[in-house]
CSV table of C-alpha atoms and ligand atoms in Angstrom, one decimal:
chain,number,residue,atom,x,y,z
A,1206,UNK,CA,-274.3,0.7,78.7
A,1207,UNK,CA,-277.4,-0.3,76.4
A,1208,UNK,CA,-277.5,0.0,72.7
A,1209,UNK,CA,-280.8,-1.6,73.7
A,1210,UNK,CA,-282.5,0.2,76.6
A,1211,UNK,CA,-282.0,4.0,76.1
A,1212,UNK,CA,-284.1,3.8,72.7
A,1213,UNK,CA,-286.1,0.4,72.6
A,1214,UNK,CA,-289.7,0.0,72.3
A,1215,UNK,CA,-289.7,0.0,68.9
A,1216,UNK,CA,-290.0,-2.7,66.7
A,1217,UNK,CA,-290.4,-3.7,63.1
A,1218,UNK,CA,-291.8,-7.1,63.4
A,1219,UNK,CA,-295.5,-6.7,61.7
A,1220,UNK,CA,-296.9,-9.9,62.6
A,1221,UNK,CA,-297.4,-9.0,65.9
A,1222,UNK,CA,-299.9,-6.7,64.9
A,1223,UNK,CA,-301.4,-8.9,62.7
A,1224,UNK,CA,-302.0,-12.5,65.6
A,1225,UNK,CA,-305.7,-13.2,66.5
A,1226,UNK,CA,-306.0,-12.2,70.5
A,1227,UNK,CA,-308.4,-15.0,70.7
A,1228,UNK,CA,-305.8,-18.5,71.1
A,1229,UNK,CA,-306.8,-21.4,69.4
A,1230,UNK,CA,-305.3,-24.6,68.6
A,1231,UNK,CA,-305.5,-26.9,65.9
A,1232,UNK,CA,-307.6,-30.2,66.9
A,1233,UNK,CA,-305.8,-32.2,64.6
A,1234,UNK,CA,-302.3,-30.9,65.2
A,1235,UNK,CA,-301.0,-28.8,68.2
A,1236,UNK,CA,-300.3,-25.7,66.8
A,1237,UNK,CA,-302.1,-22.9,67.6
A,1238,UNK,CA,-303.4,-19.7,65.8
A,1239,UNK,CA,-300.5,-17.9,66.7
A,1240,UNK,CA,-298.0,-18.7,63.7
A,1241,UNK,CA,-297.9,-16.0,61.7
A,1242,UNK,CA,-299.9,-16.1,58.2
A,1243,UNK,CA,-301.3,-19.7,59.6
A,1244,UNK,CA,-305.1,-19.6,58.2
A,1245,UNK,CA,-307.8,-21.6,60.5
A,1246,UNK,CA,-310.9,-23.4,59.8
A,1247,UNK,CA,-310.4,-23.5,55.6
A,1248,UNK,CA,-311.1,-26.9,55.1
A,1249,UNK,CA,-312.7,-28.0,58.4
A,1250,UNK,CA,-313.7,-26.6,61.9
A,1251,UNK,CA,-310.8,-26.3,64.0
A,1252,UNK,CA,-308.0,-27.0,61.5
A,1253,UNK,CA,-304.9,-25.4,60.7
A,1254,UNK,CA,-303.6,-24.8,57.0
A,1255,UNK,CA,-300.8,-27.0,57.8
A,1256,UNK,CA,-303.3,-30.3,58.5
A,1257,UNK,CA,-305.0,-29.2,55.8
A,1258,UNK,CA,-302.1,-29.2,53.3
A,1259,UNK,CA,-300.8,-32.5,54.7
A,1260,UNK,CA,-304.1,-33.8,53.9
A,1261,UNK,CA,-303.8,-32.4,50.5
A,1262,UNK,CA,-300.3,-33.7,49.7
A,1263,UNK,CA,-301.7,-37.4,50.0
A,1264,UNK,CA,-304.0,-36.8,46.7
A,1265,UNK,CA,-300.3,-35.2,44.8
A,1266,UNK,CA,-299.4,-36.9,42.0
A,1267,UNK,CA,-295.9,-37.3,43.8
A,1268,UNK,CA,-294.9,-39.1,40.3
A,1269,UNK,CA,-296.3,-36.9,37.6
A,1270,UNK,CA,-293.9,-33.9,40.2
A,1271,UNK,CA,-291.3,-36.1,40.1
A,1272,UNK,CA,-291.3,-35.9,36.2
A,1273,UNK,CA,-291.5,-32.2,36.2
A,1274,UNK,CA,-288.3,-32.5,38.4
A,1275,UNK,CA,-286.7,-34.9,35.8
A,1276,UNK,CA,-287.5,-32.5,32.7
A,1277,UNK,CA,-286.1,-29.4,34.7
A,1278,UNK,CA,-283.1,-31.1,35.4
A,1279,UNK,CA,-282.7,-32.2,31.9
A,1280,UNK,CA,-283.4,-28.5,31.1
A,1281,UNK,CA,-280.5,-27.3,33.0
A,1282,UNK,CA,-277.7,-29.9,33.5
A,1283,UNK,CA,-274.5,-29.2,31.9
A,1284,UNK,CA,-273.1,-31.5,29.4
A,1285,UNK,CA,-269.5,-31.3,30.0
A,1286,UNK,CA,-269.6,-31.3,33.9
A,1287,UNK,CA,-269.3,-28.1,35.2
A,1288,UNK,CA,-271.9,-26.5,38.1
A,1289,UNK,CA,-275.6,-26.7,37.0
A,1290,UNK,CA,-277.4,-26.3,39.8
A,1291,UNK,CA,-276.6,-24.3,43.4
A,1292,UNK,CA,-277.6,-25.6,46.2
A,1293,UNK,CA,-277.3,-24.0,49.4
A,1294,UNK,CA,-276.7,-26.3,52.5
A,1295,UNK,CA,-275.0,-26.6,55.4
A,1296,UNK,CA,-274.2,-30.1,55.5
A,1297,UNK,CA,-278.0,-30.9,57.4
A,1298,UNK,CA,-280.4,-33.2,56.9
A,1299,UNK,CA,-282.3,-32.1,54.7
A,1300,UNK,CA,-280.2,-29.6,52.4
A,1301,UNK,CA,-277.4,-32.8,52.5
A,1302,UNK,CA,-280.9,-34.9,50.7
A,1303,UNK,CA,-281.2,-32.2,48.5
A,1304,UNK,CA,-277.7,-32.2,47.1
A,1305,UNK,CA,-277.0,-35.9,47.3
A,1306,UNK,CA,-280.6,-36.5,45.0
A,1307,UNK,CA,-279.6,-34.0,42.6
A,1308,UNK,CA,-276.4,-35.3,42.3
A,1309,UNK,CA,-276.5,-38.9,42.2
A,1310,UNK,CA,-280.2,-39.3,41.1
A,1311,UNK,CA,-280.6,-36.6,38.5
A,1312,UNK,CA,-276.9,-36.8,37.7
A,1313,UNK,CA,-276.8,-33.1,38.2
A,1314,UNK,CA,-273.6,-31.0,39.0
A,1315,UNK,CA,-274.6,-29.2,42.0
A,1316,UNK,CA,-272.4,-26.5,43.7
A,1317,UNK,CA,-273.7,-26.4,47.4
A,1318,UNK,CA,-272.7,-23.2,49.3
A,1319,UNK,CA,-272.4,-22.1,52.6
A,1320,UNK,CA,-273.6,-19.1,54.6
A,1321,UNK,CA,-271.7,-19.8,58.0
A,1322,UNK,CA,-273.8,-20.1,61.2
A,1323,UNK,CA,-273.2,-17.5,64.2
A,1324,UNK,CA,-271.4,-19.9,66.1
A,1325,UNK,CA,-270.6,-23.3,64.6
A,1326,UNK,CA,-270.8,-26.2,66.8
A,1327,UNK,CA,-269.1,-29.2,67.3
A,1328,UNK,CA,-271.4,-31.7,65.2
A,1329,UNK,CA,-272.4,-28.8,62.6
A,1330,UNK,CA,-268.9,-28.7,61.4
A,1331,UNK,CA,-268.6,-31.8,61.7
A,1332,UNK,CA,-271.5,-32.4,59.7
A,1333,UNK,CA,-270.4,-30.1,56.9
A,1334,UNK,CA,-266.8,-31.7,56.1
A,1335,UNK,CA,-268.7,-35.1,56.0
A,1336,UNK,CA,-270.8,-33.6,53.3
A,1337,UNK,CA,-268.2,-32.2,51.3
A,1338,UNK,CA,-266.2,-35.1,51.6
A,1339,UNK,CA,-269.3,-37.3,49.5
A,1340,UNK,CA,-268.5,-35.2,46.4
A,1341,UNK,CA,-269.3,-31.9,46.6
A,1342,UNK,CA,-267.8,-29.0,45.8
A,1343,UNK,CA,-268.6,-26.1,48.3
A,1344,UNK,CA,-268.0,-22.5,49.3
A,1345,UNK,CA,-268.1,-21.4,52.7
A,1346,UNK,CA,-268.7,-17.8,53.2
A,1347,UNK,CA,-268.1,-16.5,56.5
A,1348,UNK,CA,-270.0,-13.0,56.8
A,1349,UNK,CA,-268.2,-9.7,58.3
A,1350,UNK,CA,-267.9,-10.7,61.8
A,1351,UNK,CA,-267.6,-7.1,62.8
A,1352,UNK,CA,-271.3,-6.0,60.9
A,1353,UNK,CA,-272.6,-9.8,61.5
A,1354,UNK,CA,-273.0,-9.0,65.0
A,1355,UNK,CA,-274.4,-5.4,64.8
A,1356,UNK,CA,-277.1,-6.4,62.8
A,1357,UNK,CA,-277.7,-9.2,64.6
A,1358,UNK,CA,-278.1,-6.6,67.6
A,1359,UNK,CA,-280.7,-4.9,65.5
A,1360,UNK,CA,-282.5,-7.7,64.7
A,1361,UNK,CA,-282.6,-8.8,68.0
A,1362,UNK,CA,-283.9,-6.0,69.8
A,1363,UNK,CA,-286.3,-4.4,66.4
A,1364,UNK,CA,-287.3,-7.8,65.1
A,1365,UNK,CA,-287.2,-9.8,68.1
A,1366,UNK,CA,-285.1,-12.1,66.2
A,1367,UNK,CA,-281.7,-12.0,66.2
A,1368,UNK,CA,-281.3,-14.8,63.9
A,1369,UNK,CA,-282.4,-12.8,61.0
A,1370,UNK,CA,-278.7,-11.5,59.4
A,1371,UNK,CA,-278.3,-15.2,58.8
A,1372,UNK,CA,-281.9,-16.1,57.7
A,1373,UNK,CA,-280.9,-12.9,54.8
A,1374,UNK,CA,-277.7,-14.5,54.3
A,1375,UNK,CA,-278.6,-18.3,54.1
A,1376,UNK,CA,-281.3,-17.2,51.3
A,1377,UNK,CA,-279.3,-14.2,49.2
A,1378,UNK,CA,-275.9,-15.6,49.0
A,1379,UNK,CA,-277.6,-18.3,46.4
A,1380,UNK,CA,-278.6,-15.4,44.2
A,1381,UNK,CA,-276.0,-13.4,44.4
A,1382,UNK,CA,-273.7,-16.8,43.6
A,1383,UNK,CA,-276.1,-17.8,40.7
A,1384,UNK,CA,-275.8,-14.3,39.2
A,1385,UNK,CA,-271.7,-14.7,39.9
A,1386,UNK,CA,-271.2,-17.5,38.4
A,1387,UNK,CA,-274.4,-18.0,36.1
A,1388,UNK,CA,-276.3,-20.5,37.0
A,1389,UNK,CA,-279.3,-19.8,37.0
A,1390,UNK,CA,-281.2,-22.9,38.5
A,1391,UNK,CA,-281.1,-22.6,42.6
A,1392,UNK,CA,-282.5,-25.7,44.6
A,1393,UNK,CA,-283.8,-24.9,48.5
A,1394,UNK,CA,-285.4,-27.2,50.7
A,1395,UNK,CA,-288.9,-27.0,51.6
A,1396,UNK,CA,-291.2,-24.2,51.1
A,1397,UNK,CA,-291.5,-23.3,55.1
A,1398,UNK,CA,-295.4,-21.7,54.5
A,1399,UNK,CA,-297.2,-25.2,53.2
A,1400,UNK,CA,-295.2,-27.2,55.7
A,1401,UNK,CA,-295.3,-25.9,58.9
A,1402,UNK,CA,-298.5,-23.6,58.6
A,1403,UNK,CA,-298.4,-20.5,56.8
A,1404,UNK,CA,-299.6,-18.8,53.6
A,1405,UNK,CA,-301.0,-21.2,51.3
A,1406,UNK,CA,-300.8,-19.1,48.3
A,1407,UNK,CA,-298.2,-20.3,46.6
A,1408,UNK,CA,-298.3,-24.2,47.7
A,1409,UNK,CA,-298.6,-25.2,44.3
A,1410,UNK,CA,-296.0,-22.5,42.8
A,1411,UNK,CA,-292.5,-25.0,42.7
A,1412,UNK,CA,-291.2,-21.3,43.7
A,1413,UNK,CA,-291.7,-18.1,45.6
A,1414,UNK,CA,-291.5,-14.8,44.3
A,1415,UNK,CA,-288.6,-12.5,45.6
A,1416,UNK,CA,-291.3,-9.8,46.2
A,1417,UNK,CA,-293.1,-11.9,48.6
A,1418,UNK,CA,-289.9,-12.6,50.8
A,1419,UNK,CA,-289.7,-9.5,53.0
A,1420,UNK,CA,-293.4,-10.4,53.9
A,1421,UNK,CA,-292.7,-14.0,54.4
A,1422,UNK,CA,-289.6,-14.8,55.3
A,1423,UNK,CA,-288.6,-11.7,57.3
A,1424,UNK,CA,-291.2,-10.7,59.5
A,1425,UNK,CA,-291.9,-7.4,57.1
A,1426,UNK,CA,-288.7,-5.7,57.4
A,1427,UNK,CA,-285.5,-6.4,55.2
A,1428,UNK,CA,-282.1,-5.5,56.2
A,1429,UNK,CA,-282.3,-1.7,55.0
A,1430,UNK,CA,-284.9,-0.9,57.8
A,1431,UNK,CA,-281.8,-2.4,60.5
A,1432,UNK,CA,-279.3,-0.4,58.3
A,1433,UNK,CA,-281.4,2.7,58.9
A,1434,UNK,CA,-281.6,2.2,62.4
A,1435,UNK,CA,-278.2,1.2,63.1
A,1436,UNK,CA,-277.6,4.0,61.5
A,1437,UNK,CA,-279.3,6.8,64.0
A,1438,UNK,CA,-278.0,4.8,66.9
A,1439,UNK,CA,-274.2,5.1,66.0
A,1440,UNK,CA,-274.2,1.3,65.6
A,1441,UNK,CA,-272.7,1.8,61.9
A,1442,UNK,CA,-270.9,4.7,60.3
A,1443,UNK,CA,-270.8,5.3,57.1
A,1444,UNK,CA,-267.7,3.1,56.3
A,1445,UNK,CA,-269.4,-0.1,57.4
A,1446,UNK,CA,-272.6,1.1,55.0
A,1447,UNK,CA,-269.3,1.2,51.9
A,1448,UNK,CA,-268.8,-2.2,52.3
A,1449,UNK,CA,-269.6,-5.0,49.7
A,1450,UNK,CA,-270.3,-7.8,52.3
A,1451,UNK,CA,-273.7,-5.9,52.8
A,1452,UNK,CA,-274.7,-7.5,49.8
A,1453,UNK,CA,-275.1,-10.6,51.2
A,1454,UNK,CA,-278.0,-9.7,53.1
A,1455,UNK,CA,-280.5,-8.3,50.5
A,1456,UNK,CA,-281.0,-9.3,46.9
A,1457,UNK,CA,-279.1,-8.7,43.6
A,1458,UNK,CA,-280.5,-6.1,41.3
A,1459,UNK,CA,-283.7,-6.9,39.1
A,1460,UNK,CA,-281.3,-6.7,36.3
A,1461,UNK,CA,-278.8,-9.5,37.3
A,1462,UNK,CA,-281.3,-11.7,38.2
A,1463,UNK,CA,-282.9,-11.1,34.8
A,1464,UNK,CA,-279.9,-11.4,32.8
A,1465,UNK,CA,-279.0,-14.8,34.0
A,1466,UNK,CA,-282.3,-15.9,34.6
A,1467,UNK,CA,-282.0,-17.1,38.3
A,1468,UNK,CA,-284.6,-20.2,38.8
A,1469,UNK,CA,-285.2,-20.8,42.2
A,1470,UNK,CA,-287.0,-24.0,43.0
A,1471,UNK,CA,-288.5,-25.5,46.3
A,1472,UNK,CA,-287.8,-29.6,46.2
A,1473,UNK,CA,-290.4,-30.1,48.6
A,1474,UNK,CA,-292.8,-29.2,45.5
A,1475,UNK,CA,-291.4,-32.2,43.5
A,1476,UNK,CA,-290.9,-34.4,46.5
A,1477,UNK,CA,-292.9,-35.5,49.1
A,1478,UNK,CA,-291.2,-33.6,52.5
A,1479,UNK,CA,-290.5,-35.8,55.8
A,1480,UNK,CA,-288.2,-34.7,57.8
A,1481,UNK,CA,-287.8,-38.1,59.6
A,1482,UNK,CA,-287.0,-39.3,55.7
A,1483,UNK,CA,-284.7,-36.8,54.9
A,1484,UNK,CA,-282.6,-38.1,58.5
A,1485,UNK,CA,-282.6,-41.4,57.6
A,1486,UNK,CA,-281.5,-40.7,53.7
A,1487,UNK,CA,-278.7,-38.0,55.2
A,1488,UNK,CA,-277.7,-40.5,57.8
A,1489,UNK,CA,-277.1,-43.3,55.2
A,1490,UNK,CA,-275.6,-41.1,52.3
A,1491,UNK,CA,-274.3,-38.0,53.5
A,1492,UNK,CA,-272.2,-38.5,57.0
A,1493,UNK,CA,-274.8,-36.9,58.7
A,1494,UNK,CA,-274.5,-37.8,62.5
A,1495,UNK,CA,-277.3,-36.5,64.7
A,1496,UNK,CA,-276.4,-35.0,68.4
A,1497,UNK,CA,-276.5,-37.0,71.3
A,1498,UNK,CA,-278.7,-35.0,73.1
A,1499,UNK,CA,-282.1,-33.8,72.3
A,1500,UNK,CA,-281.5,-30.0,71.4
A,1501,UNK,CA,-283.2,-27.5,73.9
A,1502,UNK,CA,-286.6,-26.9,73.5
A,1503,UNK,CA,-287.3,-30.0,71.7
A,1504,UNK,CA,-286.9,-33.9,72.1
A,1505,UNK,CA,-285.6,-34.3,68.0
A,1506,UNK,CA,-281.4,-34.7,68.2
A,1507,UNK,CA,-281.4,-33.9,63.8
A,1508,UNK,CA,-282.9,-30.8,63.1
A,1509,UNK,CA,-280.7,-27.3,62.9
A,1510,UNK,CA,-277.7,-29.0,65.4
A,1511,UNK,CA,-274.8,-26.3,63.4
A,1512,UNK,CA,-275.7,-23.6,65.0
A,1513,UNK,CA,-275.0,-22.6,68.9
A,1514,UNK,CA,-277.3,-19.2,68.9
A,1515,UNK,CA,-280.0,-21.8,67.2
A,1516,UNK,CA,-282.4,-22.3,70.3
A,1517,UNK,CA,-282.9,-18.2,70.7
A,1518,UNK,CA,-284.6,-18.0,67.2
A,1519,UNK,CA,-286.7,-20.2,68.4
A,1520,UNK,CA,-287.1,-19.1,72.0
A,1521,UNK,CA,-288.1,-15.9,71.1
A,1522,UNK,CA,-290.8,-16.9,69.1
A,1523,UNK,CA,-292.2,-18.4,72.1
A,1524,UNK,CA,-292.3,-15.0,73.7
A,1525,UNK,CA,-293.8,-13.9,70.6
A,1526,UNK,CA,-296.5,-16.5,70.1
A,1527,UNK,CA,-296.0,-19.1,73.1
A,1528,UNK,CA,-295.1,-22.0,70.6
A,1529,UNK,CA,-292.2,-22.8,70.3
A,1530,UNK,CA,-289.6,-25.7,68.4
A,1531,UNK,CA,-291.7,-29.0,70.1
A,1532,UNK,CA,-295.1,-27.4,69.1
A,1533,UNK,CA,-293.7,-27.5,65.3
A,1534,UNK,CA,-291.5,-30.7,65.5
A,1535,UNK,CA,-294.2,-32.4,67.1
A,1536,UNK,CA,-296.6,-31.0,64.9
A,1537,UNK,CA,-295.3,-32.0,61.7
A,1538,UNK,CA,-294.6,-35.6,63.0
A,1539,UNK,CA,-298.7,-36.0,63.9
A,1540,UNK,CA,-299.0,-34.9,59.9
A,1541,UNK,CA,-296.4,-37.2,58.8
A,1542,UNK,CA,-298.5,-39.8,61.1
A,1543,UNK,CA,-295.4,-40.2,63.3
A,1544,UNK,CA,-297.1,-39.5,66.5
A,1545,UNK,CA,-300.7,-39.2,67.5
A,1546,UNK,CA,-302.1,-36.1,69.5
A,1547,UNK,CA,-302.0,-37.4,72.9
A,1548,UNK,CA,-298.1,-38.0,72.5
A,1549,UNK,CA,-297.5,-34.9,71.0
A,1550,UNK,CA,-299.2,-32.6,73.7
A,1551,UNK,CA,-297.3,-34.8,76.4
A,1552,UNK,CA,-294.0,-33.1,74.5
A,1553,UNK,CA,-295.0,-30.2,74.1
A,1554,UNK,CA,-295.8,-29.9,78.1
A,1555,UNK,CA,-292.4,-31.4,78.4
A,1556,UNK,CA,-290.3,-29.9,76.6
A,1557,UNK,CA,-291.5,-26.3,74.9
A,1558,UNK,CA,-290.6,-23.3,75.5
A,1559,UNK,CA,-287.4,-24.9,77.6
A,1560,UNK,CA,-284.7,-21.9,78.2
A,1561,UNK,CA,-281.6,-22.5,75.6
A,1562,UNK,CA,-279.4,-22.1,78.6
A,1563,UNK,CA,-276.7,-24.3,77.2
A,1564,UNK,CA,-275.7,-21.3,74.7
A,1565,UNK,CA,-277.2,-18.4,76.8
A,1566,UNK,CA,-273.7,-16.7,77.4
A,1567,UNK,CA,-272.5,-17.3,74.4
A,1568,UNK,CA,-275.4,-15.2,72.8
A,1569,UNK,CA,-275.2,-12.6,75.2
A,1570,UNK,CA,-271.3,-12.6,74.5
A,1571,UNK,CA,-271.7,-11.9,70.9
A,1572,UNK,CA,-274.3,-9.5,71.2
A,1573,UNK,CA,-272.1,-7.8,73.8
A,1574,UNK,CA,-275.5,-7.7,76.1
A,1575,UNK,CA,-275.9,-8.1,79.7
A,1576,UNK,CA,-278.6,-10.4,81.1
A,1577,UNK,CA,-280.6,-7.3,81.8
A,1578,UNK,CA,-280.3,-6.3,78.3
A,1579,UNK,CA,-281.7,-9.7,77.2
A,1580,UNK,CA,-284.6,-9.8,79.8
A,1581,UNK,CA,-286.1,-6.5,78.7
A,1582,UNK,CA,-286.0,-7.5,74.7
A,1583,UNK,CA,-287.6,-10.6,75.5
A,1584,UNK,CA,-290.2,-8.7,77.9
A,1585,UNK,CA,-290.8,-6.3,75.3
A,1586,UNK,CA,-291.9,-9.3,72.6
A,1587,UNK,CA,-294.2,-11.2,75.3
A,1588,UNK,CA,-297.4,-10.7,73.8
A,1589,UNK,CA,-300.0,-9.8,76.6
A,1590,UNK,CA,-302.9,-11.9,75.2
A,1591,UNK,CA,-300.6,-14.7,75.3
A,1592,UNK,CA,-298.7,-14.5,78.4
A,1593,UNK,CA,-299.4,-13.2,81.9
A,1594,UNK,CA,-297.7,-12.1,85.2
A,1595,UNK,CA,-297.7,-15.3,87.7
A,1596,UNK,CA,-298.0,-12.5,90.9
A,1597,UNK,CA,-293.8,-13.7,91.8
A,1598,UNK,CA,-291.9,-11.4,92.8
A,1599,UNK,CA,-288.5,-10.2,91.0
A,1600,UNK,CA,-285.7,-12.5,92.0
A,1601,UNK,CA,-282.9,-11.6,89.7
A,1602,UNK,CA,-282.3,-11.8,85.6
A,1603,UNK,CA,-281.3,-15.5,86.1
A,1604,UNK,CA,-283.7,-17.7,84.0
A,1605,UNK,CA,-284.7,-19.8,86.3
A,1606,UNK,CA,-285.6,-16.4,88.4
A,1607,UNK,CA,-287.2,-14.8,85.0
A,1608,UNK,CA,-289.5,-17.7,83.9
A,1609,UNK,CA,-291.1,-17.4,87.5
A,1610,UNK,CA,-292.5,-13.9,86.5
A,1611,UNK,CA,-294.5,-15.0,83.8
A,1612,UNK,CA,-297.3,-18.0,83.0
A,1613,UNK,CA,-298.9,-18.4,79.4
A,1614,UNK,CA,-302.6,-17.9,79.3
A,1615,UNK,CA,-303.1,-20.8,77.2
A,1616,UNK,CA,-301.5,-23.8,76.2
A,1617,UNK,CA,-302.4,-26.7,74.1
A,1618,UNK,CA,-304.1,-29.9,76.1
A,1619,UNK,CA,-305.1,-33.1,75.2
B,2065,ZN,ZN1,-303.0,-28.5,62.5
């Protein structure tokens, strides 16, 4: 047995290192300290970057960005119809916006690209051949299935995060198709730091600089520290390290990037971002369909639906910082003057932090992890100053037997 247990109480997550012990939460919003890189009391007592950027994106001159968006497309768009623009999307909400706009508003010529999900489900694919079949050409790239999985074992145990190999992939394979095929301008979503509370360095920057992204977007470590370590535990051998599908998950060279001039641009610089919007645009112009059911650990049925090993990305960031997906649905929805407060605490006592049960075997299947395995990862990123043993005794490594171990310190209240 256990890839995991023999070796594992390292990690390379350095955030964790970094979060105040002292909990707070934002008296405008409901999230708390806790998110990583959030910065607290800027602009007033009490208030998260994230309320404070929202309260700053009402005095944008959403117009004057939208020109800026107009002249960049008119810097770039091809004259006899051929790709001018990558844009990588899934067929969701809000990458689905993204293409559709540049398409049909900007009369641009976008290529939108694929980086596969773990586990596709039902509606995602469903989802993604509506997209495609609005006009848009598309590569799907499946990743390695075989090295897919070991580094998503890495990641999940040293980054508490198994998601990661996909978060690499989802963001690289744009480069690496830009530099391919050489176009240079690449159109993402939103710029995660501004919206949902982060870094606010670079909230006025219509891009982020592939320096920064290790530090940002991957919790500190890139893929060669799960390489290395994958490595040393005889997870990969040297032949898996040979092949090209490793590219995927880190950047092309400096030099290719140069030569073609890559361009990547955030559109929710240029364009006011709501997700609610960005549903009801997809919904009317893209095929998107939203789930039936609310996904676990939030009452929203449209936000990231393609993927089945979703909910533990988000899961074990409640471990990590005891807020999970309602805290920042919820949260962004009180900015977006959606909800007030009052309702949003109400979910978040409802519904965060909920188990992703529905998908639980299927991620300890692909893993190949028992439910012991699982337990003691997610024991091992339960940060003490946020969470606390309830005094219940050990009943077995069934969740509903697990989640009666353990009682957060703090939560958020009305
Ligand atoms: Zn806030």
């Amino acid at each position: 047995m256990s890839k995991i247990i023999k070796v594992s109480d390292d990690t390379f997550d350095k955030q964790l290192d970094k979060l105040p012990k002292k909990v707070e939460f934002c008296n405008n919003c409901v999230i708390s300290n806790q998110r990583p890189r959030i910065m607290w009391n800027q602009k007033k007592e009490g208030q998260c970057s994230a309320c404070d950027y929202a309260e700053e994106k009402k005095t944008i001159d959403w117009e004057k960005r939208e020109q800026e968006l107009q002249e960049l497309c008119d810097s770039y768009r091809s004259k006899d119809g051929s790709w001018d623009v990558i844009v990588p999307s899934s067929g969701g909400k809000d990458s689905g916006m993204v293409a559709h706009k540049l398409k049909y508003k900007y009369n641009m010529h976008p290529l939108t690209i694929t980086w596969a999900p773990f586990i596709y489900t039902d509606i995602g694919w469903q989802n993604f051949i509506a997209m495609k079949d609005k006009g848009f050409d598309n590569i799907l790239i499946h990743p390695d299935g075989q090295l897919h999985r070991k580094l998503a074992l890495l990641a999940f145990d040293l980054h508490g995060d198994g998601w990661d190999p996909f978060a690499y992939g989802q963001n690289y394979l744009a480069w690496h198709l830009s530099v391919k095929f050489n176009i240079p301008l690449i159109f993402f979503g939103e710029n995660a730091e501004p919206e949902y509370g982060g870094d606010l360095t670079n909230k006025d920057n219509p891009s982020t600089p592939m320096d920064e992204w290790d530090d940002v977007f991957y919790k500190g470590s890139g893929v060669h520290k799960l390489i290395e370590a994958g490595l040393k535990r005889n997870i990969f051998n040297s032949a898996d390290l040979k092949k090209t599908s490793l590219d995927f998950y880190r950047p092309p060279n400096k030099e290719d990037i140069q030569r073609v001039g890559c361009d990547m641009r955030w559109w929710s610089y240029y364009e006011n971002w709501v997700p609610q919007w960005n549903y009801y645009y997809a919904a009317e112009n893209t095929g998107f369909v939203a789930n039936d059911d609310r996904s676990e650990g939030t009452y929203q049925k449209y936000g990231s639906i393609d993927d089945k090993l979703d909910g533990f990305h988000w899961w074990m960031a409640y471990m990590k910082f005891g807020i999970c997906r309602t805290t920042y649905d919820s949260a962004h929805e009180i900015r977006d003057g959606h909800i007030n407060r009052d309702e949003a605490v109400a979910l978040v006592h409802k519904y965060d932090g909920e188990f992703p049960a529905k998908y639980w075997k299927d991620f300890l299947e692909y893993l190949d992890i028992t439910d012991k395995e699982f337990w003691y990862v997610a024991d091992k990123y339960r940060s003490s100053h946020i969470w606390q043993p309830s005094g219940v005794k050990f009943g077995g490594y069934s969740p509903e037997a697990q989640y009666k171990l353990w009682k957060l310190r703090y939560q958020v209240d009305y």
